[in-house]
Short mmCIF file of C-alpha atoms and ligand atoms in Angstrom, two decimals:
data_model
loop_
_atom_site.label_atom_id
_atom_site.label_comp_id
_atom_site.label_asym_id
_atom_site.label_seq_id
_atom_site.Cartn_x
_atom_site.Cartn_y
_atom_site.Cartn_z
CA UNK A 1 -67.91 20.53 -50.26
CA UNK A 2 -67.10 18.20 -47.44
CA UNK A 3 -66.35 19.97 -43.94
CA UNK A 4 -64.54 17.26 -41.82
CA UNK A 5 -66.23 17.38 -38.33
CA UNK A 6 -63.96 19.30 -35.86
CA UNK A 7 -62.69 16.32 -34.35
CA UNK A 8 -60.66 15.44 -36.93
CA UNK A 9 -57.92 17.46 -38.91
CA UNK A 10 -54.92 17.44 -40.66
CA UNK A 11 -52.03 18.80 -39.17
CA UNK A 12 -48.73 18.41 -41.64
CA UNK A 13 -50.82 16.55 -44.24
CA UNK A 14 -52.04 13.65 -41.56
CA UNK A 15 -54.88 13.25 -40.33
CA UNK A 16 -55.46 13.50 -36.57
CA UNK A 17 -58.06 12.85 -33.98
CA UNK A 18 -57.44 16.16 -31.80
CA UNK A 19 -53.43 15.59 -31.01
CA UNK A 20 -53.19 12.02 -31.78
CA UNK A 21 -52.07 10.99 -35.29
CA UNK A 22 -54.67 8.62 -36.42
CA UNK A 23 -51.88 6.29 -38.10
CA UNK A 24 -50.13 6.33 -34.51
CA UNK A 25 -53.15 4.79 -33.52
CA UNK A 26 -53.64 2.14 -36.09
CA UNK A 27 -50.27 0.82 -35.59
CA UNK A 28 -50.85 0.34 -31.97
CA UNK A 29 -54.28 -0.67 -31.79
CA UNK A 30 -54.98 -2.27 -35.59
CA UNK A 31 -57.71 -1.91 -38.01
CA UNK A 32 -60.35 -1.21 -38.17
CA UNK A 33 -60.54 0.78 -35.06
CA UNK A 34 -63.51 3.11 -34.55
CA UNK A 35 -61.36 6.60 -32.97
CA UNK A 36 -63.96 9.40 -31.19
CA UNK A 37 -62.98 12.66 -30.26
CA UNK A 38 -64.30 13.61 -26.38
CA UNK A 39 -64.07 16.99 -27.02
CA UNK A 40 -66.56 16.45 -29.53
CA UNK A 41 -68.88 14.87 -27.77
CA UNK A 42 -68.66 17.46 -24.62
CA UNK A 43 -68.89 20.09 -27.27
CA UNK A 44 -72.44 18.94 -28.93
CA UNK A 45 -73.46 17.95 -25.72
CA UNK A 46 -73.26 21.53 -24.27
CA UNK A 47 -74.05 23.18 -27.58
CA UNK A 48 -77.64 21.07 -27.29
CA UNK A 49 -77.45 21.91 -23.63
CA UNK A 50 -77.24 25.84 -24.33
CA UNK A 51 -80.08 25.58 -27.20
CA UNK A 52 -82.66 24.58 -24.43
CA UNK A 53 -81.53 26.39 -21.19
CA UNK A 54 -84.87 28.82 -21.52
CA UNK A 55 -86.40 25.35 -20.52
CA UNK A 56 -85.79 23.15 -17.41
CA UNK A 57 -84.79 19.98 -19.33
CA UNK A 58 -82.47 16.54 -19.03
CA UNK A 59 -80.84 15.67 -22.01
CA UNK A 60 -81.26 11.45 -21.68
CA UNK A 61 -78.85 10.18 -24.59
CA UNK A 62 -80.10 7.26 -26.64
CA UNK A 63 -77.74 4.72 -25.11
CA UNK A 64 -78.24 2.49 -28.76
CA UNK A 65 -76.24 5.44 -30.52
CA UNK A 66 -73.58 4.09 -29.24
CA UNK A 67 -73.42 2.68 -26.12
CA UNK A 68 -69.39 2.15 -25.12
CA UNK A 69 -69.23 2.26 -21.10
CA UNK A 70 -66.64 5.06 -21.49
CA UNK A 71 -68.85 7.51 -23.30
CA UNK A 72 -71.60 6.96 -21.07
CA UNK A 73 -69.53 7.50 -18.44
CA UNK A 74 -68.08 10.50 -19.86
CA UNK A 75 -71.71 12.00 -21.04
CA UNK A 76 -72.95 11.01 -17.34
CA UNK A 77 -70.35 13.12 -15.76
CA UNK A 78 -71.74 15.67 -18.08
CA UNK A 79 -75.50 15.40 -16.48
CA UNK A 80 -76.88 13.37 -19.22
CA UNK A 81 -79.66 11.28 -18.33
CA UNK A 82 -80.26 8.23 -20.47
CA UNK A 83 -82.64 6.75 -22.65
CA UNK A 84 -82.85 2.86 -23.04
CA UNK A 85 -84.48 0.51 -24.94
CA UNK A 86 -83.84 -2.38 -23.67
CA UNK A 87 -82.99 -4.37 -19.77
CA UNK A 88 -79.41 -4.69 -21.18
CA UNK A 89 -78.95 -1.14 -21.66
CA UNK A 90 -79.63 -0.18 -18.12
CA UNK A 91 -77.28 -2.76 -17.14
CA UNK A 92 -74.68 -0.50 -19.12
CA UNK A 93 -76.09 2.20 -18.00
CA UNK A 94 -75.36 1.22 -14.32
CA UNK A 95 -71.97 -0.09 -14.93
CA UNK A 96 -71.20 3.72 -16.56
CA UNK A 97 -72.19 5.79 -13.59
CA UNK A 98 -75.23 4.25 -10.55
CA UNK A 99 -76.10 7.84 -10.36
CA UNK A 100 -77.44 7.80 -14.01
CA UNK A 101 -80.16 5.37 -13.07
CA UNK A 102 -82.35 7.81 -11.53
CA UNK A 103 -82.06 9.89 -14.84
CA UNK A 104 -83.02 7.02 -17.25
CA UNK A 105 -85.81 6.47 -19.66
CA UNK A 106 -87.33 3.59 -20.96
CA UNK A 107 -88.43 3.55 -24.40
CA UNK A 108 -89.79 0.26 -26.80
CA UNK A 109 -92.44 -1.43 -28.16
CA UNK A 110 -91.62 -5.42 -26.92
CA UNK A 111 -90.54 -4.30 -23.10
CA UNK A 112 -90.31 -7.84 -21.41
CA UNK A 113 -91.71 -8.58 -18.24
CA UNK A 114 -88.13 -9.41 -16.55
CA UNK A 115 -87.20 -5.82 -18.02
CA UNK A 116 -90.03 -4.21 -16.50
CA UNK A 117 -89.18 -5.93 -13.12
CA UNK A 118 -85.12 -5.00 -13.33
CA UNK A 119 -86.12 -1.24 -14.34
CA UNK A 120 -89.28 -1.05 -11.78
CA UNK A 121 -86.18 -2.29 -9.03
CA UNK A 122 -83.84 -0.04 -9.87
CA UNK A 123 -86.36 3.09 -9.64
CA UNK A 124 -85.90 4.30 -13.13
CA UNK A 125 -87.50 7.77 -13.79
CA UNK A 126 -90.07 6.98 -16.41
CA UNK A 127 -91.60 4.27 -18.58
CA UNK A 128 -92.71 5.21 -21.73
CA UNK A 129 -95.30 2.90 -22.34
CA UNK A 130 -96.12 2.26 -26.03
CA UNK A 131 -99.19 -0.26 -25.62
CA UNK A 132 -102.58 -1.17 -23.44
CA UNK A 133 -100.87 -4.41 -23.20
CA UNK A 134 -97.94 -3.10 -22.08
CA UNK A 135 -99.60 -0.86 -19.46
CA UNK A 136 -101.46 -4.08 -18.07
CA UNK A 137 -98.01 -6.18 -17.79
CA UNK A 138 -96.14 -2.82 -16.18
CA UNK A 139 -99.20 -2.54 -13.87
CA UNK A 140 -98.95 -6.27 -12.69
CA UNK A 141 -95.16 -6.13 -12.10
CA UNK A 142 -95.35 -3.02 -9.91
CA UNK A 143 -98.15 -4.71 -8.17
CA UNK A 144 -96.21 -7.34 -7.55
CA UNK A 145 -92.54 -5.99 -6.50
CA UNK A 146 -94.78 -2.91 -4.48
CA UNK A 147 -92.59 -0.62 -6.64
CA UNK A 148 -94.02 2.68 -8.14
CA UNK A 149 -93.78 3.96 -11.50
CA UNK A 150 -94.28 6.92 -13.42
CA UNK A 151 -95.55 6.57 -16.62
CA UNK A 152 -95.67 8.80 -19.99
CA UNK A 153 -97.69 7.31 -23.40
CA UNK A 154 -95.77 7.39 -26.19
CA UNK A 155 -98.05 8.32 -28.47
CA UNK A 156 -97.81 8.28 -32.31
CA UNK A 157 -98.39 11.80 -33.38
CA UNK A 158 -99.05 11.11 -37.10
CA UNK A 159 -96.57 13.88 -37.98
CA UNK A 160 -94.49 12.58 -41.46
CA UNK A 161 -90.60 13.26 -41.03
CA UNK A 162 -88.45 13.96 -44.37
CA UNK A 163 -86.05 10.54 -43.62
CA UNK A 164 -85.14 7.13 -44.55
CA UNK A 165 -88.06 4.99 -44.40
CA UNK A 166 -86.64 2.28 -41.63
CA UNK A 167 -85.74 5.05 -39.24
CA UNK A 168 -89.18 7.20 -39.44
CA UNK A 169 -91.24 6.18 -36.75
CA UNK A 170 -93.66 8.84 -36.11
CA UNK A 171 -96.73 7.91 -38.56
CA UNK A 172 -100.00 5.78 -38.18
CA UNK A 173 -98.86 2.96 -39.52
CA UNK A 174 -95.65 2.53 -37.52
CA UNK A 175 -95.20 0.31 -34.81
CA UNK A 176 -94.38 2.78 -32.29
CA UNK A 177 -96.38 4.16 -29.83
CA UNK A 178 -100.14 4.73 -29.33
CA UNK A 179 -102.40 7.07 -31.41
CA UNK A 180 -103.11 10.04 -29.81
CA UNK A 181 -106.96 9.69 -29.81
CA UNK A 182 -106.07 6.53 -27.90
CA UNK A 183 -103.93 8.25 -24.63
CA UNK A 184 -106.52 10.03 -23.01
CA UNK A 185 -108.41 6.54 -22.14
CA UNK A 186 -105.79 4.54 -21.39
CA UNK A 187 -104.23 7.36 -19.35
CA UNK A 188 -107.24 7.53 -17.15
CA UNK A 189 -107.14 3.40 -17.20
CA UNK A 190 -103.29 4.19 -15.66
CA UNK A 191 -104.76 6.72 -13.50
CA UNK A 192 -106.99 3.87 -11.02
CA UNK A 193 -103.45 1.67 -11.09
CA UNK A 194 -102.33 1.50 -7.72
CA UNK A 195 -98.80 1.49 -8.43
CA UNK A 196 -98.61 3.59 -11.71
CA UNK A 197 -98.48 7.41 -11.54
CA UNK A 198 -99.66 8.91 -14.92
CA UNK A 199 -96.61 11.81 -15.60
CA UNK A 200 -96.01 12.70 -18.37
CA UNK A 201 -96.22 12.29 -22.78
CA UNK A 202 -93.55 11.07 -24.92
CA UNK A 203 -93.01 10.59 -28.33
CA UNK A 204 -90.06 10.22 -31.28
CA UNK A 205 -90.83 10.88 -34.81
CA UNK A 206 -87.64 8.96 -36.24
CA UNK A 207 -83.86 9.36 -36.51
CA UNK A 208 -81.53 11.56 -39.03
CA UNK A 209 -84.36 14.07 -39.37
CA UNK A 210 -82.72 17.82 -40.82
CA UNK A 211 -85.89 19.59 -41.10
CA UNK A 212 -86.75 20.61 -37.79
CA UNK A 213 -90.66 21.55 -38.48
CA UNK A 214 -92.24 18.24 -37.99
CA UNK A 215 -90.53 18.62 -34.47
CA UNK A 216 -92.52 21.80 -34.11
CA UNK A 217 -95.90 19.74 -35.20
CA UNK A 218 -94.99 16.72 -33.35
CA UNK A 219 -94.96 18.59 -29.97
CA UNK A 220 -97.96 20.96 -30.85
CA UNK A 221 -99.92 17.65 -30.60
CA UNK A 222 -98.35 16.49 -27.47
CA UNK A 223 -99.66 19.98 -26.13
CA UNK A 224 -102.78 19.34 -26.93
CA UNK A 225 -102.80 16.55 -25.39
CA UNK A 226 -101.49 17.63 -22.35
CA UNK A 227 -103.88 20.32 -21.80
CA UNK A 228 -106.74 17.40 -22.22
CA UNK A 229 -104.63 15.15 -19.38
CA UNK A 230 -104.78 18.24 -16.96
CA UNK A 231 -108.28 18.69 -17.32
CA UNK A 232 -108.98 15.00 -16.67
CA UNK A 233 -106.76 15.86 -13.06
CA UNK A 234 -103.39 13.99 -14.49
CA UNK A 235 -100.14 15.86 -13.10
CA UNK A 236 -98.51 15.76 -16.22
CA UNK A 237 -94.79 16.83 -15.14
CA UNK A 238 -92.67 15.71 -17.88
CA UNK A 239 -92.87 16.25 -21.98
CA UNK A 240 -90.33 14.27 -23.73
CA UNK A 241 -89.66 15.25 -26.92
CA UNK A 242 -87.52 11.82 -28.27
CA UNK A 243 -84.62 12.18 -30.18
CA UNK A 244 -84.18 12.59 -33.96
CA UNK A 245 -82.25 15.37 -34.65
CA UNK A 246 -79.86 14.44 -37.87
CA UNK A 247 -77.01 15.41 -38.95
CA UNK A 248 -74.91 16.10 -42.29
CA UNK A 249 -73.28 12.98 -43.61
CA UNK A 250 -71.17 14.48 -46.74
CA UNK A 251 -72.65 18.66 -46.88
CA UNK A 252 -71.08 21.65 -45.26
CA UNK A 253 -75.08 22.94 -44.79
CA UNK A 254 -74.93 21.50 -40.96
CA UNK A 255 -71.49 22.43 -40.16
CA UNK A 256 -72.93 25.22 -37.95
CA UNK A 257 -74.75 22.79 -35.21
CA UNK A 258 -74.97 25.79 -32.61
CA UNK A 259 -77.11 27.22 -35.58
CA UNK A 260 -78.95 23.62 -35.92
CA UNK A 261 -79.62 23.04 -32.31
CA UNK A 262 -81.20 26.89 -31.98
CA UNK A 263 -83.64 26.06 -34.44
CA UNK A 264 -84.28 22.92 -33.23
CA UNK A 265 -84.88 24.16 -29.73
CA UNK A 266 -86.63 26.94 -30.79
CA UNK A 267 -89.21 24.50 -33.36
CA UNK A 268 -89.55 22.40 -29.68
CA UNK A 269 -89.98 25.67 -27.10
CA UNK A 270 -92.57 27.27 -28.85
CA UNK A 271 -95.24 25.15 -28.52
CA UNK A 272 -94.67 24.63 -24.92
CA UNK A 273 -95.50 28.12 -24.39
CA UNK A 274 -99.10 27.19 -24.70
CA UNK A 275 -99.21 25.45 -21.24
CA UNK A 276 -98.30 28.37 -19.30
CA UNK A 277 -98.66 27.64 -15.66
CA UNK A 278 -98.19 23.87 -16.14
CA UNK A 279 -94.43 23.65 -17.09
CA UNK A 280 -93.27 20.06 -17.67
CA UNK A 281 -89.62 19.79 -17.23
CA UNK A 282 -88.67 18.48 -20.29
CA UNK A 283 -86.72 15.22 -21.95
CA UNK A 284 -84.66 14.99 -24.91
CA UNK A 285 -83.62 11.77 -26.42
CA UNK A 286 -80.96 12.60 -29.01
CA UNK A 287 -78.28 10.10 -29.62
CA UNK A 288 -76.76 10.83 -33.05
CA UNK A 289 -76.97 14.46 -32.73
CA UNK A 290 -74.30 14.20 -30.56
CA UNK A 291 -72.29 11.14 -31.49
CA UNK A 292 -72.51 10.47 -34.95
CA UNK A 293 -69.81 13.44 -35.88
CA UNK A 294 -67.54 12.17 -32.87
CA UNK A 295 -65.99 9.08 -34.33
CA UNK A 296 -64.66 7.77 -37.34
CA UNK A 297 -63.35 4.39 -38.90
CA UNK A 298 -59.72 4.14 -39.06
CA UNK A 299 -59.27 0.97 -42.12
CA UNK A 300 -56.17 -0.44 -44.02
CA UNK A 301 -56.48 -0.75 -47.28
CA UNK A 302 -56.06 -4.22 -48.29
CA UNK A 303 -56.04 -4.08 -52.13
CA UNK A 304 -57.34 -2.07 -55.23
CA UNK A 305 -58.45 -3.65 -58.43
CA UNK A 306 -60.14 -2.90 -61.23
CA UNK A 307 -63.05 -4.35 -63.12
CA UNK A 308 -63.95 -3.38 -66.80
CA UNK A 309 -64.41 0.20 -65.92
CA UNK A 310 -65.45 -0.26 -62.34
CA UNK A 311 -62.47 0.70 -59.56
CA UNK A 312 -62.87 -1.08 -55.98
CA UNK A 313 -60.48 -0.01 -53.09
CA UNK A 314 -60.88 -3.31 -50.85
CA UNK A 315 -60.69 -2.37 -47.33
CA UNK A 316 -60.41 -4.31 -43.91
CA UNK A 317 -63.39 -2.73 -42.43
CA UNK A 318 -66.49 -4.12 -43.58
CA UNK A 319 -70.47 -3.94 -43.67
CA UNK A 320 -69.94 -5.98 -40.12
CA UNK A 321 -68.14 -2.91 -38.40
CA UNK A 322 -70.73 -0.34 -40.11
CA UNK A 323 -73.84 -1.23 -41.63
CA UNK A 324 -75.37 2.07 -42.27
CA UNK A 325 -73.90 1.84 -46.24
CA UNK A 326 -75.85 -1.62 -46.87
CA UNK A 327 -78.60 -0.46 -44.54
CA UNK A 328 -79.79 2.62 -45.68
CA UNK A 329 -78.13 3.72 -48.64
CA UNK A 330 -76.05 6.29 -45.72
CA UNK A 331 -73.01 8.26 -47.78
CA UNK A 332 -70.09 8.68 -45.50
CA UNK A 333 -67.27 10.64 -46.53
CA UNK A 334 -63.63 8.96 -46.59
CA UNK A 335 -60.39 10.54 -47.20
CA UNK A 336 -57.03 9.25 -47.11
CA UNK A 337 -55.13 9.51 -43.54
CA UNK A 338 -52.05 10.72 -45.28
CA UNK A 339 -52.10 13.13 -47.87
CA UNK A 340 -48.56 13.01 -49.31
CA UNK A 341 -50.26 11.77 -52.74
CA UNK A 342 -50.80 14.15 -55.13
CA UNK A 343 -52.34 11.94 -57.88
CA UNK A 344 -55.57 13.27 -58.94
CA UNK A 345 -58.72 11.64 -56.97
CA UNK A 346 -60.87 9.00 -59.33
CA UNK A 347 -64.13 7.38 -58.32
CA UNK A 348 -64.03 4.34 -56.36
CA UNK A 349 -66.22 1.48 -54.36
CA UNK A 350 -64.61 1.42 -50.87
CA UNK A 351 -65.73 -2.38 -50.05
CA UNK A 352 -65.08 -4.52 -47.01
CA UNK A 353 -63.83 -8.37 -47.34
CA UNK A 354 -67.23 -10.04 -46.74
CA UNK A 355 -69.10 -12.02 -48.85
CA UNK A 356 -71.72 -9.94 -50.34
CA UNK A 357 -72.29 -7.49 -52.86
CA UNK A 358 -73.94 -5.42 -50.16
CA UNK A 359 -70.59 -5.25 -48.21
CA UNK A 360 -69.47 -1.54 -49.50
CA UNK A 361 -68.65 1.29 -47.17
CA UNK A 362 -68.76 4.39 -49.81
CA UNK A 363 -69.91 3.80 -53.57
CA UNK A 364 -68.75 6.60 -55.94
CA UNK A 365 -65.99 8.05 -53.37
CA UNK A 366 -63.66 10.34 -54.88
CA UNK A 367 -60.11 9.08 -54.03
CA UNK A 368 -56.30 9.07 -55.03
CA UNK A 369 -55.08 5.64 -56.11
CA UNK A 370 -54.64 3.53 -53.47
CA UNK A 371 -51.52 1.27 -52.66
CA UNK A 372 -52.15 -1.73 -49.78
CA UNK A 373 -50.87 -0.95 -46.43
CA UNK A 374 -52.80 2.72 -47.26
CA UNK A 375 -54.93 4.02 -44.12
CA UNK A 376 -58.34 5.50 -44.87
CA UNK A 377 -60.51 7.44 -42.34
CA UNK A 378 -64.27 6.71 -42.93
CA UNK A 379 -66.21 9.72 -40.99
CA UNK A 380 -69.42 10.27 -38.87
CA UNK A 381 -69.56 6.90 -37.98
CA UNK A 382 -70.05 7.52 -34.38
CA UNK A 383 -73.70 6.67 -33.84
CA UNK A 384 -75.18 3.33 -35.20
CA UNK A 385 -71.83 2.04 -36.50
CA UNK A 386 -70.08 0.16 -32.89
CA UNK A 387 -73.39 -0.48 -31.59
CA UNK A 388 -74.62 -2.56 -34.75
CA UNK A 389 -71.81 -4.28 -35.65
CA UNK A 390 -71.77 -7.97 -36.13
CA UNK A 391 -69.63 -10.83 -35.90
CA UNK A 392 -70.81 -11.37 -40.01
CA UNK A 393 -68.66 -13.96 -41.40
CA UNK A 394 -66.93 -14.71 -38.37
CA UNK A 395 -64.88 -11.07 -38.15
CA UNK A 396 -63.71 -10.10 -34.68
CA UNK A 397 -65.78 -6.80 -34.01
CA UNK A 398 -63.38 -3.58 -34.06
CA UNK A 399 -61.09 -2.03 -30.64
CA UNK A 400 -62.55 1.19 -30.35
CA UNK A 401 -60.58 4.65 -28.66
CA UNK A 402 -61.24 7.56 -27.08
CA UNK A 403 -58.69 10.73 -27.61
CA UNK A 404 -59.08 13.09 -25.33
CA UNK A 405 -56.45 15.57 -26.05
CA UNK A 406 -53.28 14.38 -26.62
CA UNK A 407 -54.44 11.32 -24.37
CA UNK A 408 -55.61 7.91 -25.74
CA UNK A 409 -57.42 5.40 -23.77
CA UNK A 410 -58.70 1.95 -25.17
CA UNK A 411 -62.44 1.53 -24.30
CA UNK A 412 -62.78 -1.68 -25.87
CA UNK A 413 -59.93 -4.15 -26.66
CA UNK A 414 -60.43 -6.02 -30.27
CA UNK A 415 -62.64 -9.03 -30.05
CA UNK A 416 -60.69 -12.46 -29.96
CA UNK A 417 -62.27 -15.66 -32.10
CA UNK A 418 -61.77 -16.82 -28.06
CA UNK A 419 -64.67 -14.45 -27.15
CA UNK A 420 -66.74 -15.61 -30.45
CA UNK A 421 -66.49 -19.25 -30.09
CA UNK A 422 -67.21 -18.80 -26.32
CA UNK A 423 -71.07 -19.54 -26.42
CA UNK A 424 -71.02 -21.92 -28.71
CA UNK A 425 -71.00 -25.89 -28.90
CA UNK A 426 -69.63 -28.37 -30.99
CA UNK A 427 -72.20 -30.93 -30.28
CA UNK A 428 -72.57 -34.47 -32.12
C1 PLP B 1 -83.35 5.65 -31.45
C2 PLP B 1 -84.14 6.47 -30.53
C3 PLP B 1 -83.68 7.74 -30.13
C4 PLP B 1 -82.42 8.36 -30.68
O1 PLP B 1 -82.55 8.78 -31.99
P1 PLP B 1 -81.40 9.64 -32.70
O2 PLP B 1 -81.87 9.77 -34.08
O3 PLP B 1 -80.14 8.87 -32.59
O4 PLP B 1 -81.33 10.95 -31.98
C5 PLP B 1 -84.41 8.42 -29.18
N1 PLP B 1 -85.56 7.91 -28.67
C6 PLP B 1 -86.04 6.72 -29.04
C7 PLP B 1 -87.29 6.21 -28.43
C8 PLP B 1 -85.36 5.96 -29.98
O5 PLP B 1 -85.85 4.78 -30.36
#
């Protein structure tokens, strides 16, 4: 059965976010509209906060979860550190809250050399560096500006993770990351850098991951590692763990996420005790841990139809406002926002406008007939739904809200064709 994140309930048979009717919302804002609940996202936040107090740690949220100024800002005022991926990120990230900057982390396998110069400038906390090459080109920069940075490998620890095969990152033959055997060399070729203090050991097995042992493995590596690096006279004074942690898209078995972080913290902690004296404060990268339950899609539906046997509910949000469906097979759970139909629920494609059999948002979704004008909620859609969208087929990307309470604030107006057509020439 299908536990609706806490977020969002019906009160009266409609469907709110907190206080706020969500059909209140779509009349004055229009759909689609992506709607997250703050308390939400304070409430995961603290819940993973709680899980790891027996540690010193920073929490640095994956800005690319979703990266809306407002919930940085809101997760900065929190103490959240972040972790980017890219010189447009920090920029964000600076806009949110200048205090944040000290607390950010740099992840990513094709850092630039103008993003190594605008992080090295704004004194960043620490590179993970994924590459020799990489090192070389961070090395020159610093050299360069006369700006110091500390430095943590990502390595790759080999570890498999139980996950959808574009979001698993931790093995061999991913991209990501250095093999272990590899860091102790290169970490010692860091070491005679002028610029370049060697600090700590990162890594990030992959995203939506529910079985929290290859965590456990993952970090036993790092351990081993770090014990090596302290031998060879590093100061290794951070471990960060990544992010990764997943979440339940349509099962009650994660409802319980104070249960889920415990585990999780405990699969992390344990290894850690190894290192005894040496106790790296350490860095968590989570991003849809704490967003993904926060916000949902708010869509009209446009029409229903029926082909042969085949019933399609055609919606106005589409594979451009969330491209986890078409992406990676993701199941998110829609319901109606009012529930004053009591026609029994029949299966149904929920598909978006665009042009491509791709474009569904829920195949096989149990749900009373539908008449146009109709408002469905489309859940868990807070991380990796905003921050990929797409301007596919020339659709204005969604407004997006914040509900705090019985409080609504727009923290990002609708897209205009004005704002599409802005970059562009008609040439010739
Ligand atoms: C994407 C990413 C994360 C966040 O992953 P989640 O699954 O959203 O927690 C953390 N660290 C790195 C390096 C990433 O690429």
């Amino acid at each position: 059965m299908f536990i609706r994140p806490p977020g969002f309930e019906y009160e009266k048979q409609e469907l709110h976010c907190e206080r706020v009717p969500l059909s209140k919302l779509a009349d004055k804002f229009g759909t689609p509209l992506y709607v997250y609940s703050a308390a939400t996202i304070r409430e995961r936040y603290s819940i993973l906060d709680r899980a790891f107090r027996a540690v010193p740690h920073t929490i640095c949220y994956s800005v690319k979860a979703n990266s809306n100024l407002s919930i940085l800002r809101l997760l900065a005022g929190l103490g959240a550190g972040f972790d980017i991926v890219s010189g447009g990120e920090l920029e964000r990230v600076r806009v949110a809250s200048k205090k944040a900057v000290k607390k950010v982390v740099f992840s990513g396998v094709g850092k630039t050399a103008e993003e190594l110069r605008l992080t090295l400038r704004s004194g960043i906390l620490l590179f993970n560096v994924e590459s020799e090459g990489e090192l070389e080109l961070l090395s020159e920069c610093a050299l360069k500006l006369r700006k110091n940075a500390r430095i943590a490998l990502r390595v790759n620890p080999d570890v498999p993770a139980e996950t959808h095969p574009y979001i698993s990152t931790g093995l061999r033959e991913h991209k990501f990351g250095v093999p272990i055997s590899a860091a102790r060399e290169l970490c010692r070729r860091a070491a005679g850098r002028k610029y370049l203090t060697v600090a700590g050991v990162s890594l990030h097995i992959g995203s939506q991951i529910t079985d929290v042992s290859p965590f456990g493995i993952a970090i036993e590596r790092a351990v081993d590692l770090i014990q090596q690096l302290a031998s060879d006279g590093h100061q290794i004074r951070f471990i960060d763990a990544g992010g990764g942690l997943g979440v339940s898209y349509n099962s009650a078995e994660q409802a319980d996420f104070a249960g889920v972080a415990r585990k999780y913290a405990e699969a992390i902690i344990r290894p850690l005790l190894r290192l005894k004296k040496l106790k790296p404060h350490l860095l968590l990268e989570p991003g849809r841990s704490i967003i993904a339950p926060a916000g949902a899609v708010v869509t009209r539906v446009l029409y229903e139809k029926q082909n042969g046997n085949k019933r399609f509910v055609v919606a106005d949000a589409a594979m451009n406002d969330l491209i986890r469906p078409a992406l990676y097979g993701a199941k998110h759970e829609i319901t109606p926002v009012s529930l004053t139909r009591t026609d029994r629920d029949l299966l149904a494609d929920v598909v978006g406008p665009i042009c491509e059999s791709g474009d569904f948002l829920a195949r096989d979704a149990a749900l009373s007939p539908a008449t146009p004008g109709e408002l469905l909620c489309i859940y868990d859609a807070g991380a990796y739904g905003m921050s990929l969208a797409s301007n596919y087929n020339s659709r204005l990307r969604a407004a997006e809200v914040l509900v705090d309470g019985a409080r609504t604030r727009l923290v990002r107006r609708r897209e205009t064709m004005k704002d599409i057509l802005q970059t562009e020439m008609a040439c010739l």
